[in-house]
Coordinates of C-alpha atoms in Angstrom, one line a residue:
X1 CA 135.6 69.1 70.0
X2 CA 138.1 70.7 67.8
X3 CA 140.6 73.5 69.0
X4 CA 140.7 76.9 68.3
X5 CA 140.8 77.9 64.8
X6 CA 143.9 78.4 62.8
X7 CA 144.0 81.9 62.7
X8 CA 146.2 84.3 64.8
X9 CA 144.3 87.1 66.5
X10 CA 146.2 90.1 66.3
X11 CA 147.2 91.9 69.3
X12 CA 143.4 93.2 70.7
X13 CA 145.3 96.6 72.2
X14 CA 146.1 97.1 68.3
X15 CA 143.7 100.0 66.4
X16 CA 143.9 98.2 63.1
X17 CA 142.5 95.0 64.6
X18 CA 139.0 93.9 63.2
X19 CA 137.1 92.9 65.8
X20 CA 136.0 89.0 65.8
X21 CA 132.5 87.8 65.7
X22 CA 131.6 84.2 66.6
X23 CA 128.3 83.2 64.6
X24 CA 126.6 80.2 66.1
X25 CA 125.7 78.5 62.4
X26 CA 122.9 76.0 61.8
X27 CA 120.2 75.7 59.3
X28 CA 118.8 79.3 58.7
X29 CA 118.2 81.7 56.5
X30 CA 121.6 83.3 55.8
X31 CA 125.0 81.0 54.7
X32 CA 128.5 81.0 55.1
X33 CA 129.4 83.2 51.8
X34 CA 126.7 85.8 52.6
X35 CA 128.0 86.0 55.9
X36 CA 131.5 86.2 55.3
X37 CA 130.7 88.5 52.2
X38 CA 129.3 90.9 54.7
X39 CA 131.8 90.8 57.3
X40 CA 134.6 91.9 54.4
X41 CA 136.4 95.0 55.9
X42 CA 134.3 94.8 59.2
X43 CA 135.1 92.4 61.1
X44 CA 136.2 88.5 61.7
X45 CA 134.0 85.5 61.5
X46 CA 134.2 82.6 63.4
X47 CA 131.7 79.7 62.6
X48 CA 130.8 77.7 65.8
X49 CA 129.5 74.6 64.3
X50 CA 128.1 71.1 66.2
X51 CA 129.0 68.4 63.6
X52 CA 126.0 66.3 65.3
X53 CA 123.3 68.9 63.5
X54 CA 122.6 66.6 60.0
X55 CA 122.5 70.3 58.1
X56 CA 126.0 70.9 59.8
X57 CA 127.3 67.9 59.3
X58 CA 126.4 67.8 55.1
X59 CA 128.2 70.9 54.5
X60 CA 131.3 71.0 57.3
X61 CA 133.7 71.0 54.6
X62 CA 132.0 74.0 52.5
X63 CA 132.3 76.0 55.7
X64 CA 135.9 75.5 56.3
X65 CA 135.8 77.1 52.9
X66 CA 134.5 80.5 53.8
X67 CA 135.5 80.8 57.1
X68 CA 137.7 79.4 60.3
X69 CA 135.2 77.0 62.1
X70 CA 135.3 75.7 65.3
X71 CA 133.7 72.6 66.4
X72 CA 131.4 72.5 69.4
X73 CA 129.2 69.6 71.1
X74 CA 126.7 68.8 73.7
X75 CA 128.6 70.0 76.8
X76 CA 128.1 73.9 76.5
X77 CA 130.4 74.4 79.2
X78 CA 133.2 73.4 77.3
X79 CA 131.4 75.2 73.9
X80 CA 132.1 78.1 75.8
X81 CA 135.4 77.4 77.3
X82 CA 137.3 77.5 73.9
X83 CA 135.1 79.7 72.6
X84 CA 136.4 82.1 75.3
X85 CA 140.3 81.4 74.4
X86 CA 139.3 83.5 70.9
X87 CA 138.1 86.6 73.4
X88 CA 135.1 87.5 70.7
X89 CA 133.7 91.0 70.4
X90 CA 130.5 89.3 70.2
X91 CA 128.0 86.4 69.0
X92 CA 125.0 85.5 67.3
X93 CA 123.1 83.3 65.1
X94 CA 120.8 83.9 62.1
X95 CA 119.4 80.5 62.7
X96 CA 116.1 79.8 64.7
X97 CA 117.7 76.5 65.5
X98 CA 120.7 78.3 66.8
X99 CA 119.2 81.1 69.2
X100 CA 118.9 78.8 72.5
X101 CA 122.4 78.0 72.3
X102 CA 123.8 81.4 71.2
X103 CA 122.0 82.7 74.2
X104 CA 123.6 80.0 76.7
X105 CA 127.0 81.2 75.1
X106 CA 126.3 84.8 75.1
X107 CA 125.6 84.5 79.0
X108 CA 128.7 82.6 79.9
X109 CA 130.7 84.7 77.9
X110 CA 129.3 87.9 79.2
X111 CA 128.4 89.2 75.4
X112 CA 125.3 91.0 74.4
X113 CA 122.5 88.7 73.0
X114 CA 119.1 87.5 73.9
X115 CA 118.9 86.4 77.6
X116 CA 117.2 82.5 78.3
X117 CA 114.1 83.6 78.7
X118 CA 113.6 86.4 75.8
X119 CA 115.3 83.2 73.5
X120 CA 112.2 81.2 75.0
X121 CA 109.7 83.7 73.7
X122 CA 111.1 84.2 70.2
X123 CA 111.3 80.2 69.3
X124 CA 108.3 79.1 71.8
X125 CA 104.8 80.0 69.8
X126 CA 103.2 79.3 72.8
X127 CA 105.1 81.3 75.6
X128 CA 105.3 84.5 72.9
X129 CA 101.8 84.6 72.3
X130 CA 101.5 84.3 76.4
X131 CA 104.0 87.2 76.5
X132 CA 102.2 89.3 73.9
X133 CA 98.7 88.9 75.5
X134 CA 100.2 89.7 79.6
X135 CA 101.4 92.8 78.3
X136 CA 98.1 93.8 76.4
X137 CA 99.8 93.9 73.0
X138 CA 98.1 91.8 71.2
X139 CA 96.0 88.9 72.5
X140 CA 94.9 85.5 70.3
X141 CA 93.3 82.7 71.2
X142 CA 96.5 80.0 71.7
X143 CA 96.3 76.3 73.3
X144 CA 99.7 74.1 73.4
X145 CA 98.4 70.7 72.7
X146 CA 100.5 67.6 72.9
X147 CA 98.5 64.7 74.4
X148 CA 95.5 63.6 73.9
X149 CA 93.8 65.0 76.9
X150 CA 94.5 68.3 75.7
X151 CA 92.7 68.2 72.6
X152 CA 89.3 69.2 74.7
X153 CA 90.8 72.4 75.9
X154 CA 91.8 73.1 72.2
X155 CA 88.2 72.7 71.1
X156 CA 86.8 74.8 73.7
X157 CA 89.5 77.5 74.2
X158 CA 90.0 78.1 70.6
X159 CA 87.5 76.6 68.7
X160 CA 87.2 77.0 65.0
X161 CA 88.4 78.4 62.5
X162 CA 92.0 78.1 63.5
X163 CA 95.5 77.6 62.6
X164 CA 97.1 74.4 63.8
X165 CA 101.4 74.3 63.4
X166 CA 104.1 73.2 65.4
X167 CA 105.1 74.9 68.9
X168 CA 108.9 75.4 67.3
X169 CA 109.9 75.8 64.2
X170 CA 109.9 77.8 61.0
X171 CA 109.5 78.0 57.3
X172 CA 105.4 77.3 57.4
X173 CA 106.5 73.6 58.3
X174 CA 103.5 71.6 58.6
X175 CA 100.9 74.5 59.2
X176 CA 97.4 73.2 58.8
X177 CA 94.2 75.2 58.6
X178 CA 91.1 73.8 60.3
X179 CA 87.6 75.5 59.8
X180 CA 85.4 73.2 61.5
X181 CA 85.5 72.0 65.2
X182 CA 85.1 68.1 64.2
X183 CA 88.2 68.7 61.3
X184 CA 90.4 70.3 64.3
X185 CA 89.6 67.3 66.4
X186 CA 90.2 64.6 64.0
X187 CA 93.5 66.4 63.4
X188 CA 94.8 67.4 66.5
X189 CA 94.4 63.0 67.2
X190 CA 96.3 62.3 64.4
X191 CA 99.4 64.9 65.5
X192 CA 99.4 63.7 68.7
X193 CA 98.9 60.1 68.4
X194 CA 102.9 59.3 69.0
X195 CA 103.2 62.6 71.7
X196 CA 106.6 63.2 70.3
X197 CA 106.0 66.8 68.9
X198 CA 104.2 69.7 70.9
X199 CA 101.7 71.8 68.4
X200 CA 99.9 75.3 69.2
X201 CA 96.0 75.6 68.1
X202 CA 95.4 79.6 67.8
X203 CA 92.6 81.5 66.4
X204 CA 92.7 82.2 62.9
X205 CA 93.6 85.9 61.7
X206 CA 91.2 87.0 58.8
X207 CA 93.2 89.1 56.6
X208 CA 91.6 92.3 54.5
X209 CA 92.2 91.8 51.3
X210 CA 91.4 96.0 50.9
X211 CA 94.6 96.6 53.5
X212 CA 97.7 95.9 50.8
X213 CA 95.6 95.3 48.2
X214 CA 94.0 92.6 45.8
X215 CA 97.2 91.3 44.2
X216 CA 99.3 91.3 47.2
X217 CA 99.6 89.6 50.0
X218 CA 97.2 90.2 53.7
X219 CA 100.1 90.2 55.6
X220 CA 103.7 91.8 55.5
X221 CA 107.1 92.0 57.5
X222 CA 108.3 94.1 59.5
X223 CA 112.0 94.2 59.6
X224 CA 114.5 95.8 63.1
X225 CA 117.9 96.3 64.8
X226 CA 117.5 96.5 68.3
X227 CA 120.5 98.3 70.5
X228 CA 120.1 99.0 74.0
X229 CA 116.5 98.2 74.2
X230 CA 116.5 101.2 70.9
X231 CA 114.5 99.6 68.1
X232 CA 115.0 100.5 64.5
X233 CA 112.9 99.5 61.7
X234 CA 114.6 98.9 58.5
X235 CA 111.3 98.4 56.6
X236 CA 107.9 96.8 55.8
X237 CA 108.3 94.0 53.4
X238 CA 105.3 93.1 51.0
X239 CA 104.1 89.6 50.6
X240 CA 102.5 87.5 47.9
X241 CA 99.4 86.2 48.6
X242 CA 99.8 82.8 50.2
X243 CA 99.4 79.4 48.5
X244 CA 97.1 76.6 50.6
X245 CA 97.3 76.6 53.3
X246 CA 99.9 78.8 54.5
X247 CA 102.1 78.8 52.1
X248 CA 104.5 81.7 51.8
X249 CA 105.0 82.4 47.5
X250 CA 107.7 85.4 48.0
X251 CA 108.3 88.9 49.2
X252 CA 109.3 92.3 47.6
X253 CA 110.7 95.5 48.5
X254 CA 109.6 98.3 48.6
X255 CA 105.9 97.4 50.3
X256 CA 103.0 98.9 48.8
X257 CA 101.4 99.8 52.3
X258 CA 100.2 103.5 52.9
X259 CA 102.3 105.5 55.0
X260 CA 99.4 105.4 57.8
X261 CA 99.0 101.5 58.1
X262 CA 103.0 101.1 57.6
X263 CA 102.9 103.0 60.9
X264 CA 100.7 101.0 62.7
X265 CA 102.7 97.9 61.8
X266 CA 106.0 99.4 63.0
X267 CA 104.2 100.9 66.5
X268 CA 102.9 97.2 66.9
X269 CA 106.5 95.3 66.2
X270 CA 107.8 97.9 68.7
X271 CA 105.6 96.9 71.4
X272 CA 105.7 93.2 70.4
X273 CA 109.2 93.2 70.9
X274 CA 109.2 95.0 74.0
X275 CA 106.9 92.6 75.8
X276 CA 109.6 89.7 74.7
X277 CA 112.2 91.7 75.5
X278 CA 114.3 92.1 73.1
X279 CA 116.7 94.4 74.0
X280 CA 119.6 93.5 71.1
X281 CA 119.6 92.1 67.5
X282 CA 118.3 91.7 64.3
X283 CA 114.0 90.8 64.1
X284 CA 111.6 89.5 61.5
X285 CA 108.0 90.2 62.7
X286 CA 105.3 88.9 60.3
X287 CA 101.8 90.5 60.5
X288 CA 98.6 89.5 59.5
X289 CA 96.6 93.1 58.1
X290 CA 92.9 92.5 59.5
X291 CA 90.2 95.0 59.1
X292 CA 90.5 95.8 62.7
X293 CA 94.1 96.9 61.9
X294 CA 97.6 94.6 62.1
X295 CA 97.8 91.8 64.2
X296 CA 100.8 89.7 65.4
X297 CA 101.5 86.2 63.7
X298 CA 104.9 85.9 64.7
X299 CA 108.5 87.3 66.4
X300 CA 111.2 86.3 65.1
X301 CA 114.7 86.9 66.6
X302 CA 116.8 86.7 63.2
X303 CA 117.2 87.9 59.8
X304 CA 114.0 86.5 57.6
X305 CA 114.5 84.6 55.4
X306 CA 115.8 86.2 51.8
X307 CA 114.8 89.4 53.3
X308 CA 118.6 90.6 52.6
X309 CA 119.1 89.4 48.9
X310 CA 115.7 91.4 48.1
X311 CA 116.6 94.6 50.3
X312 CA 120.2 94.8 48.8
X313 CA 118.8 94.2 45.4
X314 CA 116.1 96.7 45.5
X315 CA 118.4 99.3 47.2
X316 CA 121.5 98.7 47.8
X317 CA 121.3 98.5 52.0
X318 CA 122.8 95.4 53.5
X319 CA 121.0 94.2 56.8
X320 CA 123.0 91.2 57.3
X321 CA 126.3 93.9 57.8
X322 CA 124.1 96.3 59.7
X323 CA 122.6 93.1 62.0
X324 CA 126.9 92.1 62.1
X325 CA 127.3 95.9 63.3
X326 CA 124.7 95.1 65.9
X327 CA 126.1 92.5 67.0
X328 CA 129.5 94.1 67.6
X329 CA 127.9 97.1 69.2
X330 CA 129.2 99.3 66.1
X331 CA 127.6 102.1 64.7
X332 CA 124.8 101.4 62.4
X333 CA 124.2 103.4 59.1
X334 CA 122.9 106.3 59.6
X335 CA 120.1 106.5 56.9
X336 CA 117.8 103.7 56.2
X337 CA 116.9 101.7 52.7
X338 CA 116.5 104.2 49.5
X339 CA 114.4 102.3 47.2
X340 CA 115.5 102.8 43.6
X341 CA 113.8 99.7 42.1
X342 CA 111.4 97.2 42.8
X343 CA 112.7 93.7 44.1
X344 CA 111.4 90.3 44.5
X345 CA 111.9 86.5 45.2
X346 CA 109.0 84.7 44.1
X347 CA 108.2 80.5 45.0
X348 CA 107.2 78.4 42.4
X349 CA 104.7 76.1 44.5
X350 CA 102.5 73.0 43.8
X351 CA 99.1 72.5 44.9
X352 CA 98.8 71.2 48.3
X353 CA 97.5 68.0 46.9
X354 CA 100.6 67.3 45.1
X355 CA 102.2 64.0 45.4
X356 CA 104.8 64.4 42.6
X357 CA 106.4 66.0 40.3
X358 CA 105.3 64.6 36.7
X359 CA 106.9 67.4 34.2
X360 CA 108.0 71.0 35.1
X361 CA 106.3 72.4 32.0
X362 CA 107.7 75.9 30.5
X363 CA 110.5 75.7 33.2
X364 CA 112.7 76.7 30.0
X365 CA 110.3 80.0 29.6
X366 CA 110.7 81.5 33.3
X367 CA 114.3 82.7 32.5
X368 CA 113.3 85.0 29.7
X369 CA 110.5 87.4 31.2
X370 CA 112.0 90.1 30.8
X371 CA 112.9 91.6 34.4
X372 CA 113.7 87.9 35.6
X373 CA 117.5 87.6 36.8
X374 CA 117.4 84.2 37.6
X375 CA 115.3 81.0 37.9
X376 CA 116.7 78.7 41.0
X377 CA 115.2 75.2 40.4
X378 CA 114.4 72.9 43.8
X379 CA 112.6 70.0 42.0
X380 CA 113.4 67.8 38.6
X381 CA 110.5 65.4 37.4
X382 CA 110.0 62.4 39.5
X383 CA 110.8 64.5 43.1
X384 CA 108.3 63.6 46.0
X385 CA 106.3 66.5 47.2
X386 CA 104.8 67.2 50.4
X387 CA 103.0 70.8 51.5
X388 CA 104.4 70.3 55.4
X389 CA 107.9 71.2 54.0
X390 CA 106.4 74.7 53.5
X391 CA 109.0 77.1 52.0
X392 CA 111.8 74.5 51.7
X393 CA 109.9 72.3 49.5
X394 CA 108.6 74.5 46.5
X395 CA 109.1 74.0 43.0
X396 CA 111.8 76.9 42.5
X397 CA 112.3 80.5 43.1
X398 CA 112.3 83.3 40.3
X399 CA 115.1 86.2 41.5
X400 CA 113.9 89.1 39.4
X401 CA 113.1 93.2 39.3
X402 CA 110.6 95.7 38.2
X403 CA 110.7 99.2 37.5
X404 CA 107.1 100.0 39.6
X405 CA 104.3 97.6 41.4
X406 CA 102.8 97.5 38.3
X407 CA 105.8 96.2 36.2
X408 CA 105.7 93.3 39.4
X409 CA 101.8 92.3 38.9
X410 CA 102.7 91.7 34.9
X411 CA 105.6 89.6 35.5
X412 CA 103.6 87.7 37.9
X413 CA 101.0 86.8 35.4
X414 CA 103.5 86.0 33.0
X415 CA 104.9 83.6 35.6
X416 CA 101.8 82.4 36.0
X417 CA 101.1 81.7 32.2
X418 CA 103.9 80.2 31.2
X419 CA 104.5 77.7 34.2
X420 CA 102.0 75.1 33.2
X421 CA 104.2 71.8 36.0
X422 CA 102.0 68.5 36.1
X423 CA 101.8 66.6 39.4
X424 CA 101.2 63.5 40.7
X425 CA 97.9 63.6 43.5

């Protein structure tokens, strides 16, 4: 483990002293420049870093880059013995890898974060949908499966239709859809030949295509700061529809939910996160919109992903300083987003049976749409494909604003049009 960082803290009795934040960093959905970007002026980042994390270990020396970075291992003991020699204002992560460890640092350290067991709930599919049903917030049908002996208790307790996806994770990784009992059994003995992963069978949510819309996604985002057990939401983000199976293709901002139903999905986070108990930090709660109102698909106990380019983009508010704020127990702004324009990020995704990537066809065409900022390209010709990367292995992703909803549904079409990629199957 390395030392302390080469900075020198100035005097902490001193009012001109920015306080110092130590962000646990890992593979997430914020990086080191947006971080430090946000902190300018606020306060001090220190990047705590295991160099035995591959996504830590590629990009070490960019890090030292953008911020001072201390090294930590497998013995969070020590982790949290130098980490206490900096005396930090506070901690967190905006990594879903991260948030186990951040909370075992946070407790030894005495600084406000999620305790062991809320840090369970928000990475544990399993034990949050056990949470959420106990306190009658929202109950779905949810087996952990792992062996093969469980597979039985799947079939019965769940049945089918259903959604099938690992008991950790994010990013859509390898989330199948099943909609027949004999499909769910054949694939739940396939996943758990080897034992080495744990998976979560749950009853599948039927969106209402009527609730957001026709062209927009059945589900949206709900985004909060919690202080003090105080939540408050920064927004609803809208969705895309979803590419097979569950696929995210992009979000934008500002929603196009009606007031009435953006309250329900706000009430239902806010009792959804209670039951976890979350009591401080920045949440991403996706919901499924169901005729029989909104429904829970997932907590999440960080920033979502691109959430903050698309809020700052369509109006100026930066939740990655106010989620900082949060973390250092600072004030928060006092007003939330005003929309002024119509944001999105949008995924350029192949068909689930994609192999390969034969030709990106009108890739050169994207760029020009008018209201496209920028086209950011994942894949050249000859790249493997596979759906189970879910959002970290599309195509590419189109930056881009609109003046109205309207403006959005044209440039989507013309997306649409123009991108014209061949694939291997």
């Amino acid at each position: 483990m390395s030392s302390a960082p080469n900075f020198v803290s100035p005097d902490r009795r001193s009012p001109h002293r920015l306080p110092l934040l130590a962000v646990v960093y890992d593979l997430g959905a914020v990086g080191p420049a947006e971080i430090v970007a946000a902190a300018r002026g606020l306060c001090r980042v220190v990047l705590l870093c295991d160099p035995d994390r591959p996504h830590v270990a590629r990009i070490l020396p960019e890090l030292r880059r953008f911020a001072d970075v201390l090294e930590t291992g497998a013995d969070p003991e020590q982790s949290a013995r130098t980490l206490a020699e900096l005396t930090p204002d506070g901690i967190t992560t905006f990594s879903e890898y991260a948030i186990h460890a951040t909370a075992e640092l946070a407790a030894r350290l005495g600084l406000p974060y999620h305790d062991g067991p809320t840090a369970g709930r928000l990475t544990d599919k399993y034990l949050q949908r056990e949470a959420l049903a106990a306190a009658a917030v929202d109950a779905v049908r949810c087996v952990a499966v792992r062996q093969r002996p469980e597979i039985d208790r799947a079939l019965t307790g769940v049945g089918a239709p259903a959604v099938v996806k690992p008991r950790r994770g994010a990013g859509s990784r390898a989330t199948h859809r099943v909609d027949t009992t004999a499909e769910l059994a054949d694939l739940l003995g396939a996943l758990t030949a080897d034992g080495d992963e744990e998976y979560v069978v749950e009853e599948l949510l039927t969106g209402d295509p009527a609730a957001a819309g026709a062209d927009w996604g059945d589900y949206v985002s709900v985004e909060s700061l919690v202080r003090d057990g105080e939540v408050r939401h920064v927004c609803v983000t809208g969705k895309f529809p979803l590419a097979e199976p569950f696929r995210e293709v992009g979000q934008f901002l500002p929603g196009v939910l009606p007031a009435d139903l953006a309250e329900q999905c706000t009430a239902l986070t806010e009792r959804a996160l209670h039951a976890l108990g979350v009591t401080v930090g920045v949440t991403h709660t996706e919901l499924k919109l169901t005729d029989r109102g909104p429904r829970v698909i997932e907590v999440n106990g960080r920033i979502g992903g691109y959430v903050n380019d698309v809020l700052g983009r369509s109006a100026g508010y930066n939740l990655l300083a106010a989620a900082l704020r949060t973390a250092l127990g600072l004030p928060l702004p006092d007003d939330g987003p005003a929309f002024r324009q119509v944001a999105f990020r949008r995924y350029l995704v192949a068909p689930a049976t994609a192999r390969q990537v034969v030709s990106l066809n009108g890739a050169d065409r994207i760029g020009a749409i008018p209201g496209v900022q920028y086209v950011e390209w994942r894949a050249t010709p000859g790249a493997p494909l596979d759906w189970r990367d879910g959002t970290q292995g599309c195509l590419g992703v189109v930056y881009g604003i609109a003046r109205d909803h309207d403006a959005l549904r044209r440039i989507g079409a013309e997306i649409d049009r123009l991108f014209t990629p061949v694939f291997a199957h």
